[in-house]
PDB file of C-alpha atoms and ligand atoms in Angstrom:
ATOM      1  CA  UNK A 127      44.600  91.962  46.738  1.00 71.00           C
ATOM      2  CA  UNK A 128      47.844  92.295  44.863  1.00 91.00           C
ATOM      3  CA  UNK A 129      51.576  91.761  44.886  1.00 97.00           C
ATOM      4  CA  UNK A 130      53.853  94.713  44.201  1.00 98.00           C
ATOM      5  CA  UNK A 131      57.256  93.410  43.200  1.00 98.00           C
ATOM      6  CA  UNK A 132      60.615  94.925  42.296  1.00 98.00           C
ATOM      7  CA  UNK A 133      63.181  93.208  40.052  1.00 98.00           C
ATOM      8  CA  UNK A 134      66.607  94.548  41.005  1.00 98.00           C
ATOM      9  CA  UNK A 135      69.935  93.753  39.369  1.00 98.00           C
ATOM     10  CA  UNK A 136      72.602  94.963  36.951  1.00 98.00           C
ATOM     11  CA  UNK A 137      71.886  95.724  33.295  1.00 98.00           C
ATOM     12  CA  UNK A 138      71.771  92.423  31.420  1.00 97.00           C
ATOM     13  CA  UNK A 139      70.815  90.319  34.454  1.00 98.00           C
ATOM     14  CA  UNK A 140      67.598  89.138  32.778  1.00 98.00           C
ATOM     15  CA  UNK A 141      65.056  91.338  34.592  1.00 98.00           C
ATOM     16  CA  UNK A 142      63.124  92.329  31.471  1.00 97.00           C
ATOM     17  CA  UNK A 143      63.056  88.791  30.072  1.00 97.00           C
ATOM     18  CA  UNK A 144      61.586  87.441  33.302  1.00 98.00           C
ATOM     19  CA  UNK A 145      59.278  90.367  34.066  1.00 98.00           C
ATOM     20  CA  UNK A 146      57.637  90.133  30.661  1.00 96.00           C
ATOM     21  CA  UNK A 147      57.074  86.348  30.817  1.00 96.00           C
ATOM     22  CA  UNK A 148      56.056  86.208  34.478  1.00 98.00           C
ATOM     23  CA  UNK A 149      53.864  89.313  34.234  1.00 97.00           C
ATOM     24  CA  UNK A 150      51.884  87.583  31.500  1.00 96.00           C
ATOM     25  CA  UNK A 151      51.620  84.281  33.356  1.00 97.00           C
ATOM     26  CA  UNK A 152      50.680  85.715  36.759  1.00 97.00           C
ATOM     27  CA  UNK A 153      48.561  88.659  35.574  1.00 97.00           C
ATOM     28  CA  UNK A 154      50.915  91.328  36.902  1.00 98.00           C
ATOM     29  CA  UNK A 155      51.557  94.576  35.009  1.00 98.00           C
ATOM     30  CA  UNK A 156      55.156  94.758  33.727  1.00 97.00           C
ATOM     31  CA  UNK A 157      56.546  98.241  34.276  1.00 98.00           C
ATOM     32  CA  UNK A 158      59.954  98.756  32.680  1.00 97.00           C
ATOM     33  CA  UNK A 159      61.202 102.297  33.231  1.00 98.00           C
ATOM     34  CA  UNK A 160      63.677 101.752  30.370  1.00 97.00           C
ATOM     35  CA  UNK A 161      60.793 100.895  27.999  1.00 95.00           C
ATOM     36  CA  UNK A 162      58.713 103.856  29.239  1.00 96.00           C
ATOM     37  CA  UNK A 163      61.658 106.210  28.685  1.00 97.00           C
ATOM     38  CA  UNK A 164      62.429 104.800  25.220  1.00 95.00           C
ATOM     39  CA  UNK A 165      58.799 105.420  24.276  1.00 94.00           C
ATOM     40  CA  UNK A 166      59.049 109.042  25.439  1.00 96.00           C
ATOM     41  CA  UNK A 167      62.250 109.404  23.379  1.00 96.00           C
ATOM     42  CA  UNK A 168      60.591 107.878  20.296  1.00 94.00           C
ATOM     43  CA  UNK A 169      57.618 110.255  20.731  1.00 97.00           C
ATOM     44  CA  UNK A 170      60.016 113.249  21.061  1.00 97.00           C
ATOM     45  CA  UNK A 171      58.092 114.406  24.139  1.00 97.00           C
ATOM     46  CA  UNK A 172      59.696 117.048  26.403  1.00 96.00           C
ATOM     47  CA  UNK A 173      60.400 114.276  28.952  1.00 95.00           C
ATOM     48  CA  UNK A 174      61.934 112.121  26.204  1.00 97.00           C
ATOM     49  CA  UNK A 175      64.167 114.941  24.999  1.00 97.00           C
ATOM     50  CA  UNK A 176      65.419 115.510  28.552  1.00 96.00           C
ATOM     51  CA  UNK A 177      65.990 111.795  29.204  1.00 98.00           C
ATOM     52  CA  UNK A 178      67.734 111.046  25.888  1.00 97.00           C
ATOM     53  CA  UNK A 179      70.871 113.004  26.762  1.00 97.00           C
ATOM     54  CA  UNK A 180      71.463 110.793  29.811  1.00 98.00           C
ATOM     55  CA  UNK A 181      70.423 107.524  28.178  1.00 98.00           C
ATOM     56  CA  UNK A 182      72.781 108.055  25.217  1.00 97.00           C
ATOM     57  CA  UNK A 183      75.659 108.481  27.667  1.00 97.00           C
ATOM     58  CA  UNK A 184      74.665 105.360  29.633  1.00 97.00           C
ATOM     59  CA  UNK A 185      73.902 107.472  32.694  1.00 98.00           C
ATOM     60  CA  UNK A 186      70.855 107.414  34.932  1.00 98.00           C
ATOM     61  CA  UNK A 187      68.066 109.840  34.100  1.00 98.00           C
ATOM     62  CA  UNK A 188      67.463 112.306  36.998  1.00 98.00           C
ATOM     63  CA  UNK A 189      65.379 110.898  39.845  1.00 98.00           C
ATOM     64  CA  UNK A 190      62.625 113.532  39.633  1.00 97.00           C
ATOM     65  CA  UNK A 191      61.886 112.668  35.992  1.00 97.00           C
ATOM     66  CA  UNK A 192      61.709 108.908  36.554  1.00 98.00           C
ATOM     67  CA  UNK A 193      59.772 109.138  39.820  1.00 98.00           C
ATOM     68  CA  UNK A 194      57.103 111.316  38.212  1.00 96.00           C
ATOM     69  CA  UNK A 195      56.724 108.802  35.382  1.00 97.00           C
ATOM     70  CA  UNK A 196      56.460 105.782  37.733  1.00 98.00           C
ATOM     71  CA  UNK A 197      53.945 107.472  40.044  1.00 98.00           C
ATOM     72  CA  UNK A 198      51.661 108.087  37.072  1.00 97.00           C
ATOM     73  CA  UNK A 199      52.104 104.546  35.737  1.00 98.00           C
ATOM     74  CA  UNK A 200      51.404 102.674  38.985  1.00 97.00           C
ATOM     75  CA  UNK A 201      48.152 104.552  39.459  1.00 96.00           C
ATOM     76  CA  UNK A 202      46.771 103.178  36.174  1.00 97.00           C
ATOM     77  CA  UNK A 203      43.952 100.603  36.504  1.00 97.00           C
ATOM     78  CA  UNK A 204      45.951  97.565  35.291  1.00 97.00           C
ATOM     79  CA  UNK A 205      48.334  97.971  38.252  1.00 97.00           C
ATOM     80  CA  UNK A 206      45.579  97.428  40.818  1.00 96.00           C
ATOM     81  CA  UNK A 207      45.954  93.636  40.436  1.00 95.00           C
ATOM     82  CA  UNK A 208      49.696  93.913  41.133  1.00 97.00           C
ATOM     83  CA  UNK A 209      52.821  94.824  39.198  1.00 98.00           C
ATOM     84  CA  UNK A 210      56.487  94.104  38.586  1.00 98.00           C
ATOM     85  CA  UNK A 211      58.812  97.101  38.533  1.00 98.00           C
ATOM     86  CA  UNK A 212      61.726  96.295  36.213  1.00 98.00           C
ATOM     87  CA  UNK A 213      64.648  98.717  36.432  1.00 98.00           C
ATOM     88  CA  UNK A 214      63.138 100.916  39.148  1.00 98.00           C
ATOM     89  CA  UNK A 215      64.196 101.984  41.736  1.00 98.00           C
ATOM     90  CA  UNK A 216      67.831 102.498  40.730  1.00 98.00           C
ATOM     91  CA  UNK A 217      68.884 104.959  43.451  1.00 98.00           C
ATOM     92  CA  UNK A 218      68.178 105.353  47.156  1.00 98.00           C
ATOM     93  CA  UNK A 219      66.155 108.512  46.441  1.00 98.00           C
ATOM     94  CA  UNK A 220      63.952 106.537  44.024  1.00 98.00           C
ATOM     95  CA  UNK A 221      63.476 103.779  46.636  1.00 98.00           C
ATOM     96  CA  UNK A 222      62.380 106.343  49.217  1.00 98.00           C
ATOM     97  CA  UNK A 223      59.988 107.978  46.749  1.00 98.00           C
ATOM     98  CA  UNK A 224      58.499 104.564  45.924  1.00 98.00           C
ATOM     99  CA  UNK A 225      57.980 103.762  49.597  1.00 97.00           C
ATOM    100  CA  UNK A 226      56.084 107.025  50.038  1.00 97.00           C
ATOM    101  CA  UNK A 227      53.806 106.044  47.161  1.00 96.00           C
ATOM    102  CA  UNK A 228      53.085 102.330  47.738  1.00 96.00           C
ATOM    103  CA  UNK A 229      53.921  99.265  49.801  1.00 96.00           C
ATOM    104  CA  UNK A 230      56.530  97.031  48.122  1.00 98.00           C
ATOM    105  CA  UNK A 231      55.712  93.355  48.799  1.00 98.00           C
ATOM    106  CA  UNK A 232      59.080  91.852  47.820  1.00 98.00           C
ATOM    107  CA  UNK A 233      62.307  92.679  45.970  1.00 98.00           C
ATOM    108  CA  UNK A 234      64.024  90.007  43.857  1.00 98.00           C
ATOM    109  CA  UNK A 235      67.736  90.527  43.343  1.00 98.00           C
ATOM    110  CA  UNK A 236      69.091  88.977  40.134  1.00 98.00           C
ATOM    111  CA  UNK A 237      72.460  87.629  41.184  1.00 98.00           C
ATOM    112  CA  UNK A 238      74.787  87.076  38.212  1.00 97.00           C
ATOM    113  CA  UNK A 239      78.560  87.292  37.740  1.00 94.00           C
ATOM    114  CA  UNK A 240      79.784  90.554  36.158  1.00 90.00           C
ATOM    115  CA  UNK A 241      81.658  88.520  33.560  1.00 90.00           C
ATOM    116  CA  UNK A 242      78.345  87.312  32.038  1.00 95.00           C
ATOM    117  CA  UNK A 243      76.816  90.775  31.636  1.00 96.00           C
ATOM    118  CA  UNK A 244      78.853  92.197  28.739  1.00 94.00           C
ATOM    119  CA  UNK A 245      78.232  89.083  26.641  1.00 95.00           C
ATOM    120  CA  UNK A 246      74.512  89.160  27.423  1.00 96.00           C
ATOM    121  CA  UNK A 247      74.189  92.866  26.562  1.00 96.00           C
ATOM    122  CA  UNK A 248      76.270  92.777  23.393  1.00 94.00           C
ATOM    123  CA  UNK A 249      74.223  89.847  22.035  1.00 96.00           C
ATOM    124  CA  UNK A 250      70.862  91.303  23.095  1.00 97.00           C
ATOM    125  CA  UNK A 251      68.318  92.055  20.395  1.00 97.00           C
ATOM    126  CA  UNK A 252      65.172  93.921  21.415  1.00 95.00           C
ATOM    127  CA  UNK A 253      61.737  94.360  19.972  1.00 95.00           C
ATOM    128  CA  UNK A 254      61.091  98.085  19.442  1.00 91.00           C
ATOM    129  CA  UNK A 255      57.325  97.502  19.504  1.00 90.00           C
ATOM    130  CA  UNK A 256      56.609  95.182  22.469  1.00 90.00           C
ATOM    131  CA  UNK A 257      59.911  95.415  24.362  1.00 88.00           C
ATOM    132  CA  UNK A 258      60.662  91.647  24.267  1.00 93.00           C
ATOM    133  CA  UNK A 259      64.328  90.765  24.758  1.00 94.00           C
ATOM    134  CA  UNK A 260      66.255  88.067  22.861  1.00 97.00           C
ATOM    135  CA  UNK A 261      69.871  86.975  22.614  1.00 97.00           C
ATOM    136  CA  UNK A 262      71.552  85.904  19.398  1.00 96.00           C
ATOM    137  CA  UNK A 263      73.038  82.859  21.154  1.00 96.00           C
ATOM    138  CA  UNK A 264      71.276  82.264  24.490  1.00 96.00           C
ATOM    139  CA  UNK A 265      67.645  83.226  23.739  1.00 96.00           C
ATOM    140  CA  UNK A 266      67.252  83.210  19.933  1.00 97.00           C
ATOM    141  CA  UNK A 267      63.857  84.050  18.398  1.00 98.00           C
ATOM    142  CA  UNK A 268      62.149  81.280  16.405  1.00 98.00           C
ATOM    143  CA  UNK A 269      62.862  83.187  13.183  1.00 97.00           C
ATOM    144  CA  UNK A 270      66.177  85.110  13.100  1.00 96.00           C
ATOM    145  CA  UNK A 271      65.700  88.866  13.603  1.00 97.00           C
ATOM    146  CA  UNK A 272      61.907  88.673  14.135  1.00 98.00           C
ATOM    147  CA  UNK A 273      59.991  89.032  17.417  1.00 98.00           C
ATOM    148  CA  UNK A 274      58.151  85.806  18.359  1.00 97.00           C
ATOM    149  CA  UNK A 275      55.423  87.805  20.097  1.00 95.00           C
ATOM    150  CA  UNK A 276      54.517  90.565  17.646  1.00 96.00           C
ATOM    151  CA  UNK A 277      56.429  89.852  14.406  1.00 97.00           C
ATOM    152  CA  UNK A 278      58.406  93.144  14.445  1.00 97.00           C
ATOM    153  CA  UNK A 279      62.013  93.364  13.238  1.00 98.00           C
ATOM    154  CA  UNK A 280      64.414  93.144  16.179  1.00 98.00           C
ATOM    155  CA  UNK A 281      67.052  95.847  16.732  1.00 96.00           C
ATOM    156  CA  UNK A 282      70.210  96.289  18.757  1.00 96.00           C
ATOM    157  CA  UNK A 283      69.694  99.083  21.287  1.00 94.00           C
ATOM    158  CA  UNK A 284      72.135 101.993  20.838  1.00 92.00           C
ATOM    159  CA  UNK A 285      73.096 101.768  24.498  1.00 95.00           C
ATOM    160  CA  UNK A 286      74.050  98.076  24.095  1.00 95.00           C
ATOM    161  CA  UNK A 287      77.180  99.165  22.164  1.00 91.00           C
ATOM    162  CA  UNK A 288      80.348  98.467  24.094  1.00 87.00           C
ATOM    163  CA  UNK A 289      81.385 101.911  25.480  1.00 86.00           C
ATOM    164  CA  UNK A 290      77.863 102.651  26.725  1.00 95.00           C
ATOM    165  CA  UNK A 291      77.570  99.191  28.280  1.00 95.00           C
ATOM    166  CA  UNK A 292      80.694  99.890  30.360  1.00 95.00           C
ATOM    167  CA  UNK A 293      79.292 103.234  31.544  1.00 96.00           C
ATOM    168  CA  UNK A 294      75.967 101.603  32.517  1.00 97.00           C
ATOM    169  CA  UNK A 295      77.763  98.947  34.553  1.00 97.00           C
ATOM    170  CA  UNK A 296      79.751 101.667  36.372  1.00 97.00           C
ATOM    171  CA  UNK A 297      76.501 103.566  37.078  1.00 98.00           C
ATOM    172  CA  UNK A 298      74.958 100.380  38.468  1.00 98.00           C
ATOM    173  CA  UNK A 299      77.870  99.791  40.853  1.00 98.00           C
ATOM    174  CA  UNK A 300      78.012 103.439  41.955  1.00 98.00           C
ATOM    175  CA  UNK A 301      74.301 104.172  42.389  1.00 98.00           C
ATOM    176  CA  UNK A 302      72.128 101.044  42.344  1.00 98.00           C
ATOM    177  CA  UNK A 303      74.044  98.183  44.015  1.00 98.00           C
ATOM    178  CA  UNK A 304      73.516  99.917  47.376  1.00 98.00           C
ATOM    179  CA  UNK A 305      69.816  99.000  47.154  1.00 98.00           C
ATOM    180  CA  UNK A 306      70.627  95.321  47.777  1.00 98.00           C
ATOM    181  CA  UNK A 307      71.596  96.182  51.366  1.00 98.00           C
ATOM    182  CA  UNK A 308      68.780  98.733  51.628  1.00 98.00           C
ATOM    183  CA  UNK A 309      66.114  96.101  50.944  1.00 98.00           C
ATOM    184  CA  UNK A 310      67.935  93.331  52.827  1.00 98.00           C
ATOM    185  CA  UNK A 311      67.857  95.553  55.942  1.00 98.00           C
ATOM    186  CA  UNK A 312      64.101  95.891  55.497  1.00 97.00           C
ATOM    187  CA  UNK A 313      63.732  92.090  55.358  1.00 98.00           C
ATOM    188  CA  UNK A 314      62.101  92.035  51.908  1.00 98.00           C
ATOM    189  CA  UNK A 315      64.998  90.901  49.665  1.00 98.00           C
ATOM    190  CA  UNK A 316      65.120  87.516  47.925  1.00 98.00           C
ATOM    191  CA  UNK A 317      68.217  86.620  45.850  1.00 98.00           C
ATOM    192  CA  UNK A 318      67.730  84.607  42.680  1.00 97.00           C
ATOM    193  CA  UNK A 319      70.446  82.707  40.796  1.00 97.00           C
ATOM    194  CA  UNK A 320      70.197  84.646  37.529  1.00 98.00           C
ATOM    195  CA  UNK A 321      73.172  82.819  35.989  1.00 96.00           C
ATOM    196  CA  UNK A 322      70.990  79.742  35.401  1.00 97.00           C
ATOM    197  CA  UNK A 323      69.196  79.206  32.061  1.00 96.00           C
ATOM    198  CA  UNK A 324      66.095  81.422  31.559  1.00 97.00           C
ATOM    199  CA  UNK A 325      63.522  78.608  32.095  1.00 97.00           C
ATOM    200  CA  UNK A 326      65.155  77.702  35.394  1.00 98.00           C
ATOM    201  CA  UNK A 327      65.251  81.336  36.572  1.00 98.00           C
ATOM    202  CA  UNK A 328      61.577  81.662  35.650  1.00 98.00           C
ATOM    203  CA  UNK A 329      60.669  78.508  37.521  1.00 98.00           C
ATOM    204  CA  UNK A 330      62.365  79.570  40.763  1.00 97.00           C
ATOM    205  CA  UNK A 331      60.975  83.112  40.525  1.00 98.00           C
ATOM    206  CA  UNK A 332      57.396  81.932  40.023  1.00 98.00           C
ATOM    207  CA  UNK A 333      57.696  79.551  42.985  1.00 97.00           C
ATOM    208  CA  UNK A 334      59.078  82.366  45.159  1.00 97.00           C
ATOM    209  CA  UNK A 335      56.454  84.902  43.996  1.00 98.00           C
ATOM    210  CA  UNK A 336      53.588  82.518  44.799  1.00 96.00           C
ATOM    211  CA  UNK A 337      54.804  82.518  48.414  1.00 96.00           C
ATOM    212  CA  UNK A 338      54.666  86.336  48.685  1.00 96.00           C
ATOM    213  CA  UNK A 339      51.528  87.247  50.628  1.00 93.00           C
ATOM    214  CA  UNK A 340      49.053  89.406  48.731  1.00 91.00           C
ATOM    215  CA  UNK A 341      48.359  92.719  50.415  1.00 82.00           C
TER     216      UNK A 341
HETATM  217  P1  LIG B 113      67.842  93.340  31.828  1.00 94.58           P
HETATM  218  O1  LIG B 113      66.380  93.663  31.623  1.00 94.58           O
HETATM  219  O2  LIG B 113      68.147  92.900  33.227  1.00 94.58           O
HETATM  220  O3  LIG B 113      68.764  94.445  31.369  1.00 94.58           O
HETATM  221  P2  LIG B 113      67.387  91.336  29.735  1.00 94.58           P
HETATM  222  O4  LIG B 113      66.236  90.575  30.266  1.00 94.58           O
HETATM  223  O5  LIG B 113      67.135  92.254  28.587  1.00 94.58           O
HETATM  224  O6  LIG B 113      68.188  92.093  30.920  1.00 94.58           O
HETATM  225  O7  LIG B 113      68.510  90.262  29.334  1.00 94.58           O
HETATM  226  C1  LIG B 113      69.779  90.687  28.813  1.00 94.58           C
HETATM  227  C2  LIG B 113      70.219  89.715  27.718  1.00 94.58           C
HETATM  228  O8  LIG B 113      70.496  88.429  28.286  1.00 94.58           O
HETATM  229  C3  LIG B 113      69.161  89.487  26.647  1.00 94.58           C
HETATM  230  O9  LIG B 113      69.833  89.319  25.421  1.00 94.58           O
HETATM  231  C4  LIG B 113      68.477  88.196  27.101  1.00 94.58           C
HETATM  232  O10 LIG B 113      67.927  87.494  25.994  1.00 94.58           O
HETATM  233  C5  LIG B 113      69.634  87.433  27.734  1.00 94.58           C
HETATM  234  N1  LIG B 113      69.229  86.611  28.882  1.00 94.58           N
HETATM  235  C6  LIG B 113      68.223  86.841  29.762  1.00 94.58           C
HETATM  236  N2  LIG B 113      68.177  85.868  30.699  1.00 94.58           N
HETATM  237  C7  LIG B 113      69.211  85.028  30.419  1.00 94.58           C
HETATM  238  C8  LIG B 113      69.706  83.824  31.029  1.00 94.58           C
HETATM  239  N3  LIG B 113      69.128  83.340  32.135  1.00 94.58           N
HETATM  240  N4  LIG B 113      70.781  83.230  30.470  1.00 94.58           N
HETATM  241  C9  LIG B 113      71.372  83.751  29.361  1.00 94.58           C
HETATM  242  N5  LIG B 113      70.956  84.852  28.734  1.00 94.58           N
HETATM  243  C10 LIG B 113      69.884  85.491  29.254  1.00 94.58           C
HETATM  244  P1  LIG B 114      67.095  99.706  30.895  1.00 94.58           P
HETATM  245  O1  LIG B 114      66.169  99.487  29.741  1.00 94.58           O
HETATM  246  O2  LIG B 114      66.502  99.332  32.209  1.00 94.58           O
HETATM  247  O3  LIG B 114      68.454  99.065  30.660  1.00 94.58           O
HETATM  248  O4  LIG B 114      67.340 101.287  30.975  1.00 94.58           O
HETATM  249  C1  LIG B 114      67.902 101.987  29.887  1.00 94.58           C
HETATM  250  C2  LIG B 114      68.317 103.385  30.343  1.00 94.58           C
HETATM  251  O5  LIG B 114      67.162 104.128  30.768  1.00 94.58           O
HETATM  252  C3  LIG B 114      69.281 103.440  31.524  1.00 94.58           C
HETATM  253  O6  LIG B 114      70.632 103.292  31.130  1.00 94.58           O
HETATM  254  C4  LIG B 114      68.986 104.845  32.085  1.00 94.58           C
HETATM  255  O7  LIG B 114      69.581 105.863  31.276  1.00 94.58           O
HETATM  256  C5  LIG B 114      67.483 104.968  31.887  1.00 94.58           C
HETATM  257  N1  LIG B 114      66.733 104.458  33.066  1.00 94.58           N
HETATM  258  C6  LIG B 114      65.897 103.371  33.114  1.00 94.58           C
HETATM  259  N2  LIG B 114      65.384 103.235  34.343  1.00 94.58           N
HETATM  260  C7  LIG B 114      65.893 104.232  35.101  1.00 94.58           C
HETATM  261  C8  LIG B 114      65.759 104.613  36.465  1.00 94.58           C
HETATM  262  N3  LIG B 114      64.992 103.924  37.319  1.00 94.58           N
HETATM  263  N4  LIG B 114      66.454 105.709  36.890  1.00 94.58           N
HETATM  264  C9  LIG B 114      67.217 106.417  36.051  1.00 94.58           C
HETATM  265  N5  LIG B 114      67.410 106.108  34.762  1.00 94.58           N
HETATM  266  C10 LIG B 114      66.751 105.028  34.274  1.00 94.58           C
END
């Protein structure tokens, strides 16, 4: 019995923040394709070397590469109890590939005004070890520059610099936003007010997830 969830929304909407916290609280595996790709890049694997070119430009990594990685990840034992996909699918082809692989229980769309995204991304600080996300103003760590969860030194991601942020937002609008209608048409989309403070977003998401039937 498990719930297989997708967190969908623009870069900076708060998907990673919520997926990490809720995954821990509800015992769901948190699968961030961005984190998986950054690990491949850090390891200098062949996949990482291929992906890096696209990530540095703020573009989507080719579908075949990401789909292969997700298929392998969701077949790992910790996913049997359910998972949250954060940042996947990002194209229609990825959504179709996911459907062929597993049944998606519910998709949560993080609804937030475009005007908030640049400020969220430019102030984001990330933990290179555990992937936790902070914000210098909105979600500060207890000790400046240090991850609350694992004590590592926080960094600013290279792709959170302004020109790359703009390119990522354009990619989202061109290739990913279409998935809102795709999942709405299938009757499995729930919109969440992601403009609210993080604790409030978490509260409404947990309430909504508890209502999703386990399959
Ligand atoms: P995503 O995974 O969707 O790209 P993140 O979860 O990394 O986004 O959040 C982007 C930035 O916004 C981070 O700096 C995070 O701390 C901050 N953030 C997340 N949720 C909220 C919120 N509800 N209100 C304000 N800032 C938020
Ligand atoms: P994220 O951490 O989700 O903001 O993703 C960072 C970068 O990784 C994106 O800008 C893309 O280059 C790449 N990426 C992450 N997930 C995907 C995906 N599902 N499809 C294609 N590229 C992805």
